[in-house]
Coordinates of C-alpha atoms and ligand atoms in Angstrom, one line a residue:
M1 CA 14.7 -1.3 5.0
G2 CA 12.7 -4.2 3.6
Y3 CA 10.8 -2.0 1.1
N4 CA 8.5 -4.2 -0.9
I5 CA 10.4 -4.4 -4.2
D6 CA 7.9 -6.7 -5.9
N7 CA 5.2 -4.0 -5.6
F8 CA 7.6 -1.4 -7.0
R9 CA 8.5 -3.5 -10.0
R10 CA 4.9 -4.4 -10.7
I11 CA 3.7 -0.8 -10.4
R12 CA 6.5 0.5 -12.6
E13 CA 5.3 -1.9 -15.3
E14 CA 1.7 -0.8 -14.7
Y15 CA 2.8 2.8 -15.4
K16 CA 4.6 1.8 -18.6
E17 CA 1.4 0.1 -19.8
K18 CA -0.8 3.0 -18.8
Y19 CA 1.4 5.4 -20.7
K20 CA 1.5 3.1 -23.8
K21 CA -2.3 2.8 -23.7
A22 CA -2.9 6.5 -23.5
E23 CA -0.6 7.0 -26.5
A24 CA -2.3 4.1 -28.4
D25 CA -5.8 5.4 -27.7
A26 CA -4.7 8.9 -28.9
D27 CA -3.4 7.3 -32.1
V28 CA -6.8 5.6 -32.7
R29 CA -8.6 9.0 -32.3
R30 CA -6.1 10.7 -34.6
R31 CA -6.7 8.1 -37.3
E32 CA -10.4 8.5 -36.8
L33 CA -10.0 12.2 -37.5
W34 CA -7.9 11.6 -40.5
S35 CA -10.5 9.3 -42.0
K36 CA -13.2 11.9 -41.5
I37 CA -11.5 15.2 -42.2
S38 CA -9.7 15.6 -45.5
G39 CA -6.5 17.6 -45.3
L40 CA -6.0 16.9 -41.6
R41 CA -3.4 14.2 -42.2
A42 CA -1.2 16.6 -44.3
L43 CA -1.6 19.2 -41.6
D44 CA -0.5 16.8 -38.9
R45 CA 2.5 15.7 -40.9
A46 CA 3.5 19.4 -41.5
L47 CA 3.1 19.9 -37.7
S48 CA 5.3 17.0 -36.8
D49 CA 7.9 18.2 -39.3
T50 CA 8.2 21.4 -37.4
G51 CA 10.0 19.6 -34.6
P52 CA 13.2 18.8 -36.6
R53 CA 12.9 22.2 -38.3
L54 CA 12.9 24.0 -35.0
L55 CA 15.9 22.0 -33.8
N56 CA 17.8 22.6 -37.0
A57 CA 17.0 26.3 -36.8
V58 CA 18.3 26.4 -33.2
L59 CA 21.5 24.6 -34.2
G60 CA 22.0 26.9 -37.2
K61 CA 21.8 24.0 -39.6
S62 CA 19.1 25.5 -41.8
N63 CA 18.3 28.6 -43.8
E64 CA 15.1 29.2 -41.8
S65 CA 15.1 31.3 -38.7
F66 CA 13.7 30.0 -35.4
E67 CA 11.1 32.8 -35.5
K68 CA 9.9 31.7 -38.9
V69 CA 9.4 28.1 -37.8
K70 CA 7.6 29.2 -34.7
R71 CA 5.2 31.3 -36.7
D72 CA 4.6 28.3 -38.9
V73 CA 3.8 26.2 -35.9
E74 CA 1.3 28.8 -34.7
R75 CA -0.3 29.1 -38.1
L76 CA -0.6 25.3 -38.5
N77 CA -2.1 24.9 -35.1
Y78 CA -4.6 27.6 -35.8
E79 CA -5.6 26.0 -39.0
R80 CA -5.9 22.6 -37.4
N81 CA -8.1 23.9 -34.6
L82 CA -10.3 25.6 -37.0
L83 CA -10.7 22.5 -39.2
L84 CA -11.5 20.4 -36.1
A85 CA -14.1 22.9 -34.9
T86 CA -15.7 22.9 -38.3
Y87 CA -16.3 19.2 -38.0
G88 CA -17.5 19.6 -34.4
Y89 CA -14.4 18.2 -32.6
P90 CA -12.6 19.8 -29.7
A91 CA -9.0 20.9 -30.4
D92 CA -7.5 18.4 -28.0
Y93 CA -9.5 15.4 -29.3
S94 CA -6.5 13.4 -30.4
D95 CA -4.2 14.4 -27.5
P96 CA -3.3 11.5 -25.2
R97 CA -5.5 11.4 -22.1
Y98 CA -3.3 10.6 -19.1
E99 CA -4.7 9.5 -15.8
C100 CA -2.2 12.0 -14.2
E101 CA -1.5 15.2 -16.1
L102 CA 1.4 16.0 -13.7
C103 CA 3.6 13.1 -14.7
R104 CA 1.8 12.1 -17.9
D105 CA 1.6 8.6 -16.5
S106 CA 5.4 8.2 -16.3
G107 CA 5.3 8.2 -12.5
Y108 CA 8.1 10.8 -12.3
V109 CA 8.2 14.6 -12.4
D110 CA 11.7 16.1 -12.8
G111 CA 13.3 12.9 -11.6
E112 CA 11.2 12.8 -8.4
M113 CA 8.5 10.2 -7.9
C114 CA 5.1 11.7 -8.6
E115 CA 2.5 11.8 -5.8
C116 CA 0.2 9.6 -7.9
M117 CA 2.8 6.8 -7.9
K118 CA 3.6 7.2 -4.3
L119 CA -0.1 6.8 -3.5
R120 CA -0.3 3.8 -5.7
L121 CA 2.7 2.2 -4.0
R122 CA 1.2 2.9 -0.6
M123 CA -2.1 1.3 -1.5
A124 CA -0.3 -1.7 -2.9
G125 CA 1.6 -1.8 0.4
Y126 CA -1.6 -1.9 2.4
E127 CA -2.9 -4.7 0.2
S128 CA 0.2 -6.8 0.5
A129 CA 0.3 -6.2 4.2
G130 CA -3.3 -7.5 4.4
I131 CA -5.1 -4.4 5.8
A132 CA -6.5 -2.9 2.6
K133 CA -10.1 -3.2 3.9
L134 CA -9.5 -2.5 7.6
M135 CA -7.3 0.5 7.2
E136 CA -9.8 3.1 6.2
H137 CA -11.5 2.9 9.6
Q138 CA -8.7 2.1 11.9
T139 CA -5.9 4.6 12.4
F140 CA -4.1 6.1 15.3
D141 CA -5.9 9.3 14.7
N142 CA -9.4 8.0 15.1
F143 CA -8.5 5.8 18.1
R144 CA -10.6 7.5 20.8
L145 CA -9.6 7.4 24.4
D146 CA -12.9 8.7 25.8
Y147 CA -14.4 5.2 25.4
Y148 CA -12.2 4.2 28.3
K149 CA -13.2 7.1 30.5
T150 CA -15.8 5.2 32.6
N151 CA -12.9 3.8 34.6
P152 CA -9.9 6.1 35.5
R153 CA -7.6 3.1 35.6
S154 CA -8.4 1.9 32.2
Y155 CA -8.3 5.4 30.8
E156 CA -4.8 5.9 32.1
N157 CA -3.8 2.5 31.0
M158 CA -5.1 2.9 27.4
S159 CA -3.5 6.3 27.1
Y160 CA -0.2 4.6 27.9
V161 CA -0.9 1.8 25.4
L162 CA -1.7 4.3 22.6
K163 CA 1.3 6.3 23.4
T164 CA 3.5 3.3 23.4
M165 CA 2.2 2.0 20.1
K166 CA 2.6 5.4 18.4
E167 CA 6.1 5.6 19.6
Y168 CA 6.8 2.0 18.4
A169 CA 5.5 3.0 15.0
A170 CA 7.6 6.2 14.9
K171 CA 10.8 4.6 16.0
F172 CA 10.4 1.2 14.3
D173 CA 13.5 -0.5 13.1
P174 CA 13.4 -4.2 12.1
Y175 CA 16.8 -4.7 13.6
S176 CA 16.2 -3.3 17.0
S177 CA 12.4 -3.0 17.7
Q178 CA 11.1 -5.3 20.4
N179 CA 8.2 -7.8 20.2
L180 CA 4.9 -6.8 21.6
L181 CA 2.1 -8.9 23.1
L182 CA -1.3 -7.2 23.1
L183 CA -3.4 -8.8 25.8
G184 CA -7.1 -8.1 26.5
G185 CA -10.7 -8.9 26.2
T186 CA -12.9 -8.6 23.1
G187 CA -13.6 -5.2 21.6
L188 CA -10.9 -3.3 23.4
G189 CA -9.0 -2.1 20.3
K190 CA -6.3 -4.6 19.8
T191 CA -7.1 -5.1 16.1
H192 CA -7.7 -1.4 15.6
L193 CA -4.2 -0.5 16.9
S194 CA -2.6 -3.4 15.1
T195 CA -4.0 -2.1 11.8
A196 CA -3.0 1.4 12.7
L197 CA 0.5 0.2 13.3
T198 CA 0.6 -1.7 10.0
R199 CA -0.5 1.4 8.1
A200 CA 1.9 3.7 9.8
L201 CA 4.8 1.4 9.0
V202 CA 3.7 0.7 5.4
D203 CA 3.7 4.5 5.0
R204 CA 7.3 4.5 6.1
G205 CA 8.1 1.9 3.5
F206 CA 8.5 -1.2 5.7
D207 CA 7.4 -4.6 4.6
V208 CA 4.8 -5.5 7.1
V209 CA 2.5 -8.6 7.2
Y210 CA -0.7 -8.3 9.2
T211 CA -2.4 -11.6 9.5
G212 CA -5.0 -13.4 11.6
A213 CA -3.6 -16.5 13.3
I214 CA -6.2 -18.6 11.5
G215 CA -5.2 -17.2 8.1
M216 CA -1.5 -17.7 8.7
L217 CA -2.0 -21.3 9.8
A218 CA -4.2 -22.0 6.8
D219 CA -1.3 -20.9 4.6
F220 CA 1.1 -23.2 6.4
E221 CA -1.4 -26.0 6.1
R222 CA -1.7 -25.6 2.4
N223 CA 2.1 -25.3 2.1
R224 CA 2.4 -28.6 4.0
F225 CA 0.5 -30.3 1.2
G226 CA 2.7 -28.7 -1.5
N227 CA 0.2 -26.2 -2.7
S228 CA 1.7 -22.8 -1.8
A229 CA 0.6 -21.2 -5.1
G230 CA -3.0 -21.0 -3.9
S231 CA -2.2 -19.3 -0.6
E232 CA -5.3 -17.7 0.8
S233 CA -3.7 -14.4 1.5
G234 CA -1.5 -14.5 -1.6
Y235 CA 1.7 -14.8 0.4
D236 CA 4.2 -17.4 0.1
I237 CA 5.0 -18.5 3.6
D238 CA 8.6 -17.3 3.4
R239 CA 7.2 -13.8 4.0
Y240 CA 6.1 -14.8 7.5
Y241 CA 9.7 -15.5 8.3
A242 CA 11.3 -12.6 6.4
C243 CA 9.1 -9.5 6.6
D244 CA 10.2 -6.5 8.7
L245 CA 7.3 -6.9 11.1
L246 CA 4.9 -9.8 11.4
I247 CA 1.6 -9.0 13.2
I248 CA -0.4 -12.0 14.2
D249 CA -3.8 -11.0 15.3
D250 CA -6.1 -13.1 17.5
L251 CA -3.7 -15.8 18.6
G252 CA -5.8 -18.5 20.2
A253 CA -8.7 -18.3 17.8
E254 CA -7.2 -21.2 15.8
V255 CA -7.8 -24.8 16.5
S256 CA -5.2 -26.2 18.8
N257 CA -3.4 -29.3 17.6
Q258 CA 0.2 -30.4 17.3
F259 CA 0.6 -28.9 13.8
T260 CA -0.7 -25.4 14.7
V261 CA 1.2 -25.2 17.9
S262 CA 4.5 -26.3 16.4
T263 CA 4.0 -24.0 13.4
I264 CA 3.5 -21.0 15.7
Y265 CA 6.5 -22.1 17.7
N266 CA 8.7 -22.3 14.5
V267 CA 7.7 -18.9 13.2
L268 CA 8.2 -17.2 16.5
N269 CA 11.4 -19.0 17.2
S270 CA 12.8 -18.3 13.8
R271 CA 12.0 -14.6 14.0
I272 CA 13.5 -14.3 17.4
S273 CA 16.7 -15.9 16.3
T274 CA 17.0 -13.7 13.2
G275 CA 16.2 -10.7 15.4
L276 CA 13.1 -9.7 13.5
P277 CA 10.2 -8.3 15.6
T278 CA 6.7 -9.7 15.9
V279 CA 3.5 -8.3 17.4
I280 CA 0.9 -10.7 18.7
S281 CA -2.5 -10.0 19.9
T282 CA -4.7 -12.4 21.9
N283 CA -7.9 -12.7 23.9
L284 CA -6.3 -15.3 26.1
N285 CA -5.0 -14.5 29.6
Q286 CA -1.8 -15.8 30.9
N287 CA -3.3 -19.0 32.3
E288 CA -5.1 -19.8 29.1
L289 CA -1.9 -19.2 27.1
N290 CA -0.1 -21.6 29.4
S291 CA -2.6 -24.4 29.1
R292 CA -3.1 -23.9 25.4
Y293 CA 0.5 -23.9 24.2
W294 CA 3.5 -25.9 25.1
D295 CA 5.7 -24.5 27.8
R296 CA 8.2 -24.0 25.0
I297 CA 6.0 -21.4 23.4
T298 CA 4.7 -19.7 26.5
S299 CA 8.1 -19.2 27.9
R300 CA 9.2 -17.8 24.6
I301 CA 6.2 -15.5 24.4
L302 CA 6.4 -14.3 28.0
G303 CA 10.2 -14.0 27.9
E304 CA 10.7 -12.1 24.6
F305 CA 7.6 -10.0 24.3
R306 CA 6.7 -6.8 25.9
P307 CA 3.1 -7.1 27.3
L308 CA 0.6 -4.3 26.7
V309 CA -2.6 -4.9 28.5
F310 CA -5.9 -3.5 27.1
L311 CA -8.4 -2.6 29.7
G312 CA -12.0 -1.2 29.6
S313 CA -15.4 -2.0 28.3
D314 CA -16.2 -3.6 24.9
V315 CA -16.0 -0.6 22.5
R316 CA -18.1 -2.6 19.9
K317 CA -21.0 -2.5 22.4
L318 CA -20.3 1.2 23.4
K319 CA -20.5 2.1 19.7
L320 CA -23.9 0.5 19.3
T321 CA -25.4 2.9 21.9
E322 CA -23.9 6.0 20.4
Ligands
ATP1 N1 -10.5 3.4 21.2 C1 -11.2 3.2 20.1 N2 -11.6 4.2 19.3 C2 -12.3 4.1 18.2 N3 -12.7 2.9 17.8 C3 -12.4 1.8 18.5 C4 -11.6 1.9 19.7 N4 -11.4 0.6 20.2 C5 -12.1 -0.2 19.3 N5 -12.7 0.5 18.3 C6 -13.5 -0.1 17.3 O1 -14.3 -1.1 17.9 C7 -14.3 -2.3 17.1 C8 -13.7 -3.4 17.9 O2 -12.4 -3.1 18.1 P1 -11.2 -4.2 17.8 O3 -11.6 -5.0 16.6 O4 -9.9 -3.4 17.6 O5 -11.2 -5.0 19.1 P2 -10.3 -6.2 19.5 O6 -9.6 -5.9 20.8 O7 -9.4 -6.6 18.4 O8 -11.4 -7.4 19.8 P3 -11.3 -9.0 19.6 O9 -10.5 -9.5 20.7 O10 -12.8 -9.4 19.6 O11 -10.7 -9.2 18.3 C9 -13.6 -1.9 15.8 O12 -14.5 -1.5 14.8 C10 -12.7 -0.8 16.2 O13 -12.4 0.1 15.1
MG2 MG1 -9.4 -8.3 17.1
ZN3 ZN1 1.5 11.4 -11.6

């Protein structure tokens, strides 16, 4: 699985920094208390000495009993709390304040990744897949079939499309999943289902790139002039070739010239020969596809992609009248 290892490394570093910061901030507050409350520093030192004392008692390396040291800890804590209260501070004033109390910002609980870190990784996955903004509103779960009910044929058809895309997400495997071609007019849910697919696969740990045809071509354009560092979407173009699933939305919205056509051809051709799947969505019908792209591309597209046709009335308009 092409799990996005860069995100993982970056987030692990983030957690280390978060932990360090919580400890450093606590230290600042502790010093503040020491400067204001006389006798507190000595108490804190006595308290931190109890750690080694407890250990020695357990190991039988000291004359003190474990019980005795424990009683000392309780007494010292009691005195400390009382002293802080006298000065109007809460007892936990100088404790580290972690963002997540469960893992104390380590990212792990008993050797298992903490939920907070899983969530962070997923969010980073959405961001690097390019759907962070879209994903909140476009999932499989909120894709409604009743919009297509005005026409029995489109309802039946869209039920099939939804079922097929869900199954595609559930069974996805970069080494065996097929290419999909989402065809259909404006506002029928192509982008919605592409985003939902991206999200479902990112959740399963796959490295997915969702991109508009225009954005992808802009990246290649920049790269052509030796300036990949400033890539609009933050990707270096290698990811278009290497990701587990590439989703190119709105093919046909880009200007058509020799550069754009040959770039699209190269990307598709390379992914087909390495066996990595691609999902394309387009507003163009078959004739328009033919006239717009070289035969080389259209024969590739038509030959290697499974078509899914979106039918119905523009959902954007239907939503306006709700
Ligand atoms: N079946 C549906 N259930 C709920 N919302 C939908 C559905 N279909 C489309 N939408 C919503 O309608 C709007 C338009 O849909 P979408 O962007 O997916 O259309 P599209 O087929 O990509 O159109 P275009 O070809 O213009 O890009 C979006 O806000 C989308 O979330
Ligand atoms: Mg769209
Ligand atoms: Zn946590």
